[in-house]
PDB file of C-alpha atoms in Angstrom:
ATOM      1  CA  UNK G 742      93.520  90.353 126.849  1.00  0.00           C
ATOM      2  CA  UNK G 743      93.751  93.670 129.018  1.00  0.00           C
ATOM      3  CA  UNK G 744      90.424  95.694 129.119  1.00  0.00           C
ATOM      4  CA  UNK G 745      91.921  98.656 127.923  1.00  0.00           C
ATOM      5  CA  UNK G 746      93.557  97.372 124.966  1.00  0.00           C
ATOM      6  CA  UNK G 747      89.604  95.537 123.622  1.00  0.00           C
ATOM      7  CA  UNK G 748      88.260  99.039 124.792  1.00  0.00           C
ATOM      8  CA  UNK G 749      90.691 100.521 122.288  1.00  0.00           C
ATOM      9  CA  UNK G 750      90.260  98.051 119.951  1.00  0.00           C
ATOM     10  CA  UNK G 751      86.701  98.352 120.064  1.00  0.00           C
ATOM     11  CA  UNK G 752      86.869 101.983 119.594  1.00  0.00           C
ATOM     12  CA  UNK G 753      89.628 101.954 116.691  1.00  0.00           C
ATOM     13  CA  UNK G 754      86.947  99.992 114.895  1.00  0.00           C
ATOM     14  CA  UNK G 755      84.400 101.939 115.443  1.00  0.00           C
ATOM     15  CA  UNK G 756      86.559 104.659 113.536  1.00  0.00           C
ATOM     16  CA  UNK G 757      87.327 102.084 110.781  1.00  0.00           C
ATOM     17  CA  UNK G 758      84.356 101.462 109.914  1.00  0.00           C
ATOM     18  CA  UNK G 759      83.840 105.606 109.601  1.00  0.00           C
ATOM     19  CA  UNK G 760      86.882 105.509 107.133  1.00  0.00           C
ATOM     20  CA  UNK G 761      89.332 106.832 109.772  1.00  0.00           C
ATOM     21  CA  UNK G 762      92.971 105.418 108.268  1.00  0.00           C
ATOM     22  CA  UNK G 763      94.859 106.694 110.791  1.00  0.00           C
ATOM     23  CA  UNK G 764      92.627 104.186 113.333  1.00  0.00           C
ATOM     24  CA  UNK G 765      93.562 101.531 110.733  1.00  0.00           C
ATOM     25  CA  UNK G 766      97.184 102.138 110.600  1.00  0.00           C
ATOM     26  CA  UNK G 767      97.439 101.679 114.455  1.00  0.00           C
ATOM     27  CA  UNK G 768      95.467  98.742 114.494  1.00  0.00           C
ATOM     28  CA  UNK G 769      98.322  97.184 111.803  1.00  0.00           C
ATOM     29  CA  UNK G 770     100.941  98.645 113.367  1.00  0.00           C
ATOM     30  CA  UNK G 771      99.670  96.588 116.419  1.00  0.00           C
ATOM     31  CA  UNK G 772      98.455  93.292 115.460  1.00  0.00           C
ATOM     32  CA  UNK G 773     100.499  93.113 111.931  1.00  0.00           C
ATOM     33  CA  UNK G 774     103.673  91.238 113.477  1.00  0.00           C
ATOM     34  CA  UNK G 775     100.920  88.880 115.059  1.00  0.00           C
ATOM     35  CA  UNK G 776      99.085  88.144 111.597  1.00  0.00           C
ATOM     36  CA  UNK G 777     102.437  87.649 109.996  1.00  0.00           C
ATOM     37  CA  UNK G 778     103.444  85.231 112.605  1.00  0.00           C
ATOM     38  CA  UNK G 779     100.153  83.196 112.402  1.00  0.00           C
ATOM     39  CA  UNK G 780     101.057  82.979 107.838  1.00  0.00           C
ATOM     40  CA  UNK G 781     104.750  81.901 108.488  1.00  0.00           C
ATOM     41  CA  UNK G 782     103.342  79.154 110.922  1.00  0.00           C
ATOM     42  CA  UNK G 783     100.671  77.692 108.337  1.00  0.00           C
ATOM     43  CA  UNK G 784     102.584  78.715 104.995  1.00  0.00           C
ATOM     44  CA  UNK G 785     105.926  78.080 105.724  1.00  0.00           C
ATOM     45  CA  UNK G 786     107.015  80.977 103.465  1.00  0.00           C
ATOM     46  CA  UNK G 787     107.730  84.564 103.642  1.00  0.00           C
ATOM     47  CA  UNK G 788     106.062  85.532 100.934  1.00  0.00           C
ATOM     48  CA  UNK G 789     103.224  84.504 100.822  1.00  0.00           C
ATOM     49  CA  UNK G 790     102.515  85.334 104.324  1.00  0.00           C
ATOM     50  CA  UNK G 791     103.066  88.670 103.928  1.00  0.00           C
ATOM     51  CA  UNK G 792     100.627  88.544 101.215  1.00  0.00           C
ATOM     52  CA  UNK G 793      98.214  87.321 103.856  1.00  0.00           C
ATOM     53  CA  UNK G 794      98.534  89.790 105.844  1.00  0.00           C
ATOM     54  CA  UNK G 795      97.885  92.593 103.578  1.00  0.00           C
ATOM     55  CA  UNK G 796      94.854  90.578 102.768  1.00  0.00           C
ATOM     56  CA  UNK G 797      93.861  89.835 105.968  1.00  0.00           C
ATOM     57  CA  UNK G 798      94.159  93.729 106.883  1.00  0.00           C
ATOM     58  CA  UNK G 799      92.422  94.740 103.748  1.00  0.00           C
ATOM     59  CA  UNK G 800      89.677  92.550 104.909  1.00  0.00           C
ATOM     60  CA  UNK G 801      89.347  94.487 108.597  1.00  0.00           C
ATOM     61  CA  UNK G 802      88.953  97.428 106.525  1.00  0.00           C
ATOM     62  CA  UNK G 803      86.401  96.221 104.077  1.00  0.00           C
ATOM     63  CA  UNK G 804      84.887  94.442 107.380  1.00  0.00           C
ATOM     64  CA  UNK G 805      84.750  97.167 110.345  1.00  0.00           C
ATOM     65  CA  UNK G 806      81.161  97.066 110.348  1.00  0.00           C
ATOM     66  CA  UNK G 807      80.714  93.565 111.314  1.00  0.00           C
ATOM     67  CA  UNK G 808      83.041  93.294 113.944  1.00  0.00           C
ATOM     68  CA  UNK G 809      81.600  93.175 117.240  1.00  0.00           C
ATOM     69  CA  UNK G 810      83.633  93.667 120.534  1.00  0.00           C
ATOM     70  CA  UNK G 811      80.967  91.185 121.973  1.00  0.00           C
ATOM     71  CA  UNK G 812      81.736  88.219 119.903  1.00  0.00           C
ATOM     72  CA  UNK G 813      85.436  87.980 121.212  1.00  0.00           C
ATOM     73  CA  UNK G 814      88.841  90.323 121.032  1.00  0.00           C
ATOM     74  CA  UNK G 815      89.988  91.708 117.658  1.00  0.00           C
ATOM     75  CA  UNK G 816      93.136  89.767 117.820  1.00  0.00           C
ATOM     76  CA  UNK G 817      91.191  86.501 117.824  1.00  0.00           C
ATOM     77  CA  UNK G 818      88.800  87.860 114.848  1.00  0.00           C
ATOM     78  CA  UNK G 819      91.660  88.690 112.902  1.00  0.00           C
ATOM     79  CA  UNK G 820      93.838  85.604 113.506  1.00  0.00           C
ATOM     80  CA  UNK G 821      90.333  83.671 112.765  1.00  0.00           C
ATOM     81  CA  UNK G 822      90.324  85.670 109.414  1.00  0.00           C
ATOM     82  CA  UNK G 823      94.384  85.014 108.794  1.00  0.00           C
ATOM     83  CA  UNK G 824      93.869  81.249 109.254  1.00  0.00           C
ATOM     84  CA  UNK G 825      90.817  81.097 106.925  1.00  0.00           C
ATOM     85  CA  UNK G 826      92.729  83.450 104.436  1.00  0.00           C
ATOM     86  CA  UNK G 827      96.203  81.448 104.535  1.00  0.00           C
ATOM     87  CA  UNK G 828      94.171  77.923 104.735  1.00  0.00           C
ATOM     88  CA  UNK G 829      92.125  79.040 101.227  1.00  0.00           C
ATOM     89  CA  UNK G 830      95.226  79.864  99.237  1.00  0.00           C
ATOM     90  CA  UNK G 831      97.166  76.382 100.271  1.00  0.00           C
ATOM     91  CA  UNK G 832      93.863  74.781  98.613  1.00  0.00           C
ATOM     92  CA  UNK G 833      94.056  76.990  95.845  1.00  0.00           C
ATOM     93  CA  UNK G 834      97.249  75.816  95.292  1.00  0.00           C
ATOM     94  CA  UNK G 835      96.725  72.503  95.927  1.00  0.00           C
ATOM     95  CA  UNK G 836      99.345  72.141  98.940  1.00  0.00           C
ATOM     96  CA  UNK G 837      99.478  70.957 102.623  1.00  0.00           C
ATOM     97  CA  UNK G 838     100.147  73.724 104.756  1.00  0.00           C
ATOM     98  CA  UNK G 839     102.954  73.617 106.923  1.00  0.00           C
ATOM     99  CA  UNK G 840     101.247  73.557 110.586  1.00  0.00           C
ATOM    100  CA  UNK G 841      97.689  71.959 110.237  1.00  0.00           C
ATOM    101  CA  UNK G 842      96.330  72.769 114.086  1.00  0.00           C
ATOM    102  CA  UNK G 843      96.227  76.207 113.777  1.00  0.00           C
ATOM    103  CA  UNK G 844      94.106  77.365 116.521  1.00  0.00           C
ATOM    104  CA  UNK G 845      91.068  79.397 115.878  1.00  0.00           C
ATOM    105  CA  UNK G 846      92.150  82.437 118.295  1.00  0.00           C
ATOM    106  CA  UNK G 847      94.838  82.582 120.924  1.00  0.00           C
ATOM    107  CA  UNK G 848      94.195  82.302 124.655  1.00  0.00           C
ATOM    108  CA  UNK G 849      91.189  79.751 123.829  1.00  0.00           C
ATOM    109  CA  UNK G 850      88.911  82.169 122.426  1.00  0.00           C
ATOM    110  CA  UNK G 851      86.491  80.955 119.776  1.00  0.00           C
ATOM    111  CA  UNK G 852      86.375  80.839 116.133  1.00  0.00           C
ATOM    112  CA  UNK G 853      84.834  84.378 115.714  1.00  0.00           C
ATOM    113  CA  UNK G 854      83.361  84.199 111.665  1.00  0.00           C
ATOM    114  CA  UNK G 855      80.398  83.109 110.735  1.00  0.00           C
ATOM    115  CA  UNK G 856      80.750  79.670 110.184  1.00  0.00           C
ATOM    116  CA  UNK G 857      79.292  79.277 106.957  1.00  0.00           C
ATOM    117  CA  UNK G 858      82.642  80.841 105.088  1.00  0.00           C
ATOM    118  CA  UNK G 859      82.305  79.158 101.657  1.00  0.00           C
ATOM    119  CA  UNK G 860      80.685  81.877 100.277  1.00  0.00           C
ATOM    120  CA  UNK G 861      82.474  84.498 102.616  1.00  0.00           C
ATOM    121  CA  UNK G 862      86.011  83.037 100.823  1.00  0.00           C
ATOM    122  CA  UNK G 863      84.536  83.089  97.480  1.00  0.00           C
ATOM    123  CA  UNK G 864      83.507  86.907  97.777  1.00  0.00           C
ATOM    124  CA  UNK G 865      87.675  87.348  99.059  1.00  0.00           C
ATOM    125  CA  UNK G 866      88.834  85.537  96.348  1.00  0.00           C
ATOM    126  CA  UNK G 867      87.020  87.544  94.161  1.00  0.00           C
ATOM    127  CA  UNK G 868      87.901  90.704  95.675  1.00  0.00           C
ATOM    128  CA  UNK G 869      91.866  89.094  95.657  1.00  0.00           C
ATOM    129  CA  UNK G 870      91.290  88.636  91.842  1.00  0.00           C
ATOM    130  CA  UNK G 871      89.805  92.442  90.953  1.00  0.00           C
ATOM    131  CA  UNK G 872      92.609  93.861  93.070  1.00  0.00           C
ATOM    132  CA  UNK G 873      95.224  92.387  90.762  1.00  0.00           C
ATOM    133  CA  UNK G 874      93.211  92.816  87.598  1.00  0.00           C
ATOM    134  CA  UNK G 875      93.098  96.693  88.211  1.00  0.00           C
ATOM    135  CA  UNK G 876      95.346  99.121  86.153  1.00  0.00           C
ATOM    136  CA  UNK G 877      98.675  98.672  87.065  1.00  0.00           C
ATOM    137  CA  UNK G 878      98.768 103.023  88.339  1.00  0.00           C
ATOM    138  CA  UNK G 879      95.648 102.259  90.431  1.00  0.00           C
ATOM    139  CA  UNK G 880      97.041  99.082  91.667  1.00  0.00           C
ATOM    140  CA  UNK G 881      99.936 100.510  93.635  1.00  0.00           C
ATOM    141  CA  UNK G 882      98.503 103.942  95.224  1.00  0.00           C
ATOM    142  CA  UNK G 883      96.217 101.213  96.750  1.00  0.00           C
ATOM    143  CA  UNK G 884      98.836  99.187  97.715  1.00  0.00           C
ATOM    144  CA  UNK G 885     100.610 102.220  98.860  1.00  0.00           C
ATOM    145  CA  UNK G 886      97.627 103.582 100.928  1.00  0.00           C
ATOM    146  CA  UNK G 887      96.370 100.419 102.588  1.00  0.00           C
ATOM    147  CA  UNK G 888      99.784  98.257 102.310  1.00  0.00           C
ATOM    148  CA  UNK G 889     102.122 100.866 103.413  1.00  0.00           C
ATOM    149  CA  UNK G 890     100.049 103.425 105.157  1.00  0.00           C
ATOM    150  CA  UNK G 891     101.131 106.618 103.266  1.00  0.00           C
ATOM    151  CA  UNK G 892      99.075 109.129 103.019  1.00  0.00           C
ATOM    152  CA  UNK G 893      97.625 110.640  99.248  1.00  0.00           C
ATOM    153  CA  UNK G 894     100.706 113.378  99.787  1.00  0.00           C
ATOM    154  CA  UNK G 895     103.416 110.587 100.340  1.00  0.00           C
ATOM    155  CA  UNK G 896     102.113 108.572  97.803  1.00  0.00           C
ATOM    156  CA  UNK G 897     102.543 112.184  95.287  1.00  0.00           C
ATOM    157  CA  UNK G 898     105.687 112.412  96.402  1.00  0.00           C
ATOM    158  CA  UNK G 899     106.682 108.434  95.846  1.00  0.00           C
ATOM    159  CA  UNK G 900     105.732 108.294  92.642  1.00  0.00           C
ATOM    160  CA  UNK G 901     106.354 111.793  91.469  1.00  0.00           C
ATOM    161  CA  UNK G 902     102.736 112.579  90.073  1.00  0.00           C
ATOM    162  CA  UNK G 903     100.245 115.087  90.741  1.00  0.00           C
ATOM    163  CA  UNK G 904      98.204 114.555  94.176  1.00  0.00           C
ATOM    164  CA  UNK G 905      94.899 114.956  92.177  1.00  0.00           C
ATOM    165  CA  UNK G 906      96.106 112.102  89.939  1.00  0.00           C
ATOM    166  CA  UNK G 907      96.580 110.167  93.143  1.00  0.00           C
ATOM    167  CA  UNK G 908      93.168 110.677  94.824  1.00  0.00           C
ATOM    168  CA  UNK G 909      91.518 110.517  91.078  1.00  0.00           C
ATOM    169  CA  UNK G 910      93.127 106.771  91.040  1.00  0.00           C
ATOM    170  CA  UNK G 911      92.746 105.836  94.198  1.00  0.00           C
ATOM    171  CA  UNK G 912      89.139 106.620  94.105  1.00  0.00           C
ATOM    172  CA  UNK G 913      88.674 104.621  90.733  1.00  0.00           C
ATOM    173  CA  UNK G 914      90.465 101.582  92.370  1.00  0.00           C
ATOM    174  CA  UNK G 915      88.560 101.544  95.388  1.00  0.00           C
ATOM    175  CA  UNK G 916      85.307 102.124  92.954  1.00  0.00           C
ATOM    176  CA  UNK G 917      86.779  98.762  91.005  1.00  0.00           C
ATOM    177  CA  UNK G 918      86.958  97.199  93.855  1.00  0.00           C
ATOM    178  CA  UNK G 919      83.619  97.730  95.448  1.00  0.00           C
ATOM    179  CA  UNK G 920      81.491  96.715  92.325  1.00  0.00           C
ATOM    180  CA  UNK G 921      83.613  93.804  92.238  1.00  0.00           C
ATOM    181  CA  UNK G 922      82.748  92.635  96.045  1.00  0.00           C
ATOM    182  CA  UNK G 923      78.849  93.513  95.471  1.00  0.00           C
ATOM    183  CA  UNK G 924      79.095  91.339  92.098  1.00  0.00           C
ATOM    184  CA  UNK G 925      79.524  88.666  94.016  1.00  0.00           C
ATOM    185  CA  UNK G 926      77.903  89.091  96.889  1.00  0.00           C
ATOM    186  CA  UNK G 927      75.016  88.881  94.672  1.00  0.00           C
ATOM    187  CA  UNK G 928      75.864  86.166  93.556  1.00  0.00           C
ATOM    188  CA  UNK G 929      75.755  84.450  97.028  1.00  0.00           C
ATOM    189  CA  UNK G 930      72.046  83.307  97.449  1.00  0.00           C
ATOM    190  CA  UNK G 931      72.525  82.598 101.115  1.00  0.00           C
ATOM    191  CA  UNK G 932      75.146  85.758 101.315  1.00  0.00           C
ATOM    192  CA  UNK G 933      73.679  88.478 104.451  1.00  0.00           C
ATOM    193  CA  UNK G 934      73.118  91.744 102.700  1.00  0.00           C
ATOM    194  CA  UNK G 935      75.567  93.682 105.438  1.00  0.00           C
ATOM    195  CA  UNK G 936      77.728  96.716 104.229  1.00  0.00           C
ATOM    196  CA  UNK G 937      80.689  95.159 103.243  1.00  0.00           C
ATOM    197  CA  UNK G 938      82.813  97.686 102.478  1.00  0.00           C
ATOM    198  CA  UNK G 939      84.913 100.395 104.521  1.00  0.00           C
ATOM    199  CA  UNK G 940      84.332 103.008 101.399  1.00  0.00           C
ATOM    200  CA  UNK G 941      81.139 105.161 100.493  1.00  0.00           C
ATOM    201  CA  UNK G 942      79.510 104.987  97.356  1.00  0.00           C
ATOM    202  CA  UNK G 943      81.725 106.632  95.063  1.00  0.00           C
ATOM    203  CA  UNK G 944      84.223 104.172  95.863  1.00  0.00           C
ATOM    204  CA  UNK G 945      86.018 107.056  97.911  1.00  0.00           C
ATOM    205  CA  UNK G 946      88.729 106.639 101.472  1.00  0.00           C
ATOM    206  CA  UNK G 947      89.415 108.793 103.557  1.00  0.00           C
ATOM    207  CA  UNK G 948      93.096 110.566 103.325  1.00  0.00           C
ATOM    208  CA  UNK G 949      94.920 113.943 103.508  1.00  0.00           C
ATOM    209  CA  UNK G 950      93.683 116.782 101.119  1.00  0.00           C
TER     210      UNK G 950
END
């Protein structure tokens, strides 16, 4: 992969990690069609891959802080994480997937995630689980902000309601969301105590005001 573009990388994430959406929204706009590809190929289905890559891009911004441009290229840490992701629901739904040797990153790089992932997969199934157990209102600004990349204005406008009702949900989702990915990371007796999450302690992202 071209210097630049890992420099860039690098430095998007960097900005992720800080809460910077607009850094996240590039990074999607980049790799997204790449992620998508990599679903199709093990899922065989449209929809569910798409559903993989939202979660695979909701992880990068729940996971900014322990990416390191050292390791390997972003592409191959998020293709790592869209195998892993893709591979977990066919077992949870007790399928074969369609393509089984699914390389672990393109160009020959390496498997990027820390191999012990049981416990990683548990804390994104749990995260998978709170995200459609929320309130149906705070459900979709997320969805809106992360999924679509609207800003809290857009999102006002899309579903005609105030843009403090937006941020007010938003916040309380994200909030949801967080406890629910602590939960059970403490749960994890082996689980690293990193910062998990791309939001601050009141559960809050950064947006428009």
């Amino acid at each position: 992969m071209d210097e630049s573009v890992q420099s860039q990388d690098a430095d998007q994430m960097r900005r992720v990690a800080e809460g910077d959406r607009s850094a996240f929204l590039a990074l999607y706009d980049r790799y997204s069609a790449r992620v998508y590809g990599l679903s199709v190929r093990i899922l065989g289905d449209g929809g569910p891959a798409e559903e993989v890559t939202q979660e695979t891009f909701l992880k990068l911004w729940s996971r900014a802080r322990t990416y390191s441009p050292d390791r390997g290229s972003l592409l191959a840490w998020l293709l790592t994480i869209t195998r892993r992701t893709a591979l977990d629901r066919v077992r949870l739904e007790g399928r074969r997937p369609v393509e089984t040797e699914i390389p672990a990153g393109e160009d020959g790089e390496p498997d990027l995630l820390d191999p012990a992932s049981t416990s990683e997969e548990a804390r994104w199934r749990t995260l998978r689980f709170a995200l459609a157990d929320l309130p149906a209102d705070q459900r979709r600004v997320i969805e809106l902000a992360f999924y679509h990349g609207l800003s809290h204005t857009e999102i006002a406008s899309e579903l005609h309601q105030p843009l403090g009702t937006v941020k007010t949900r938003l916040r309380l989702g994200m909030a949801r969301l967080r406890r629910a990915w602590l939960d059970e990371e403490a749960r994890q007796p082996t689980a690293s105590k990193r910062g998990a999450s791309g939001v601050n302690q009141d559960g809050e992202v950064r947006g428009d005001e």
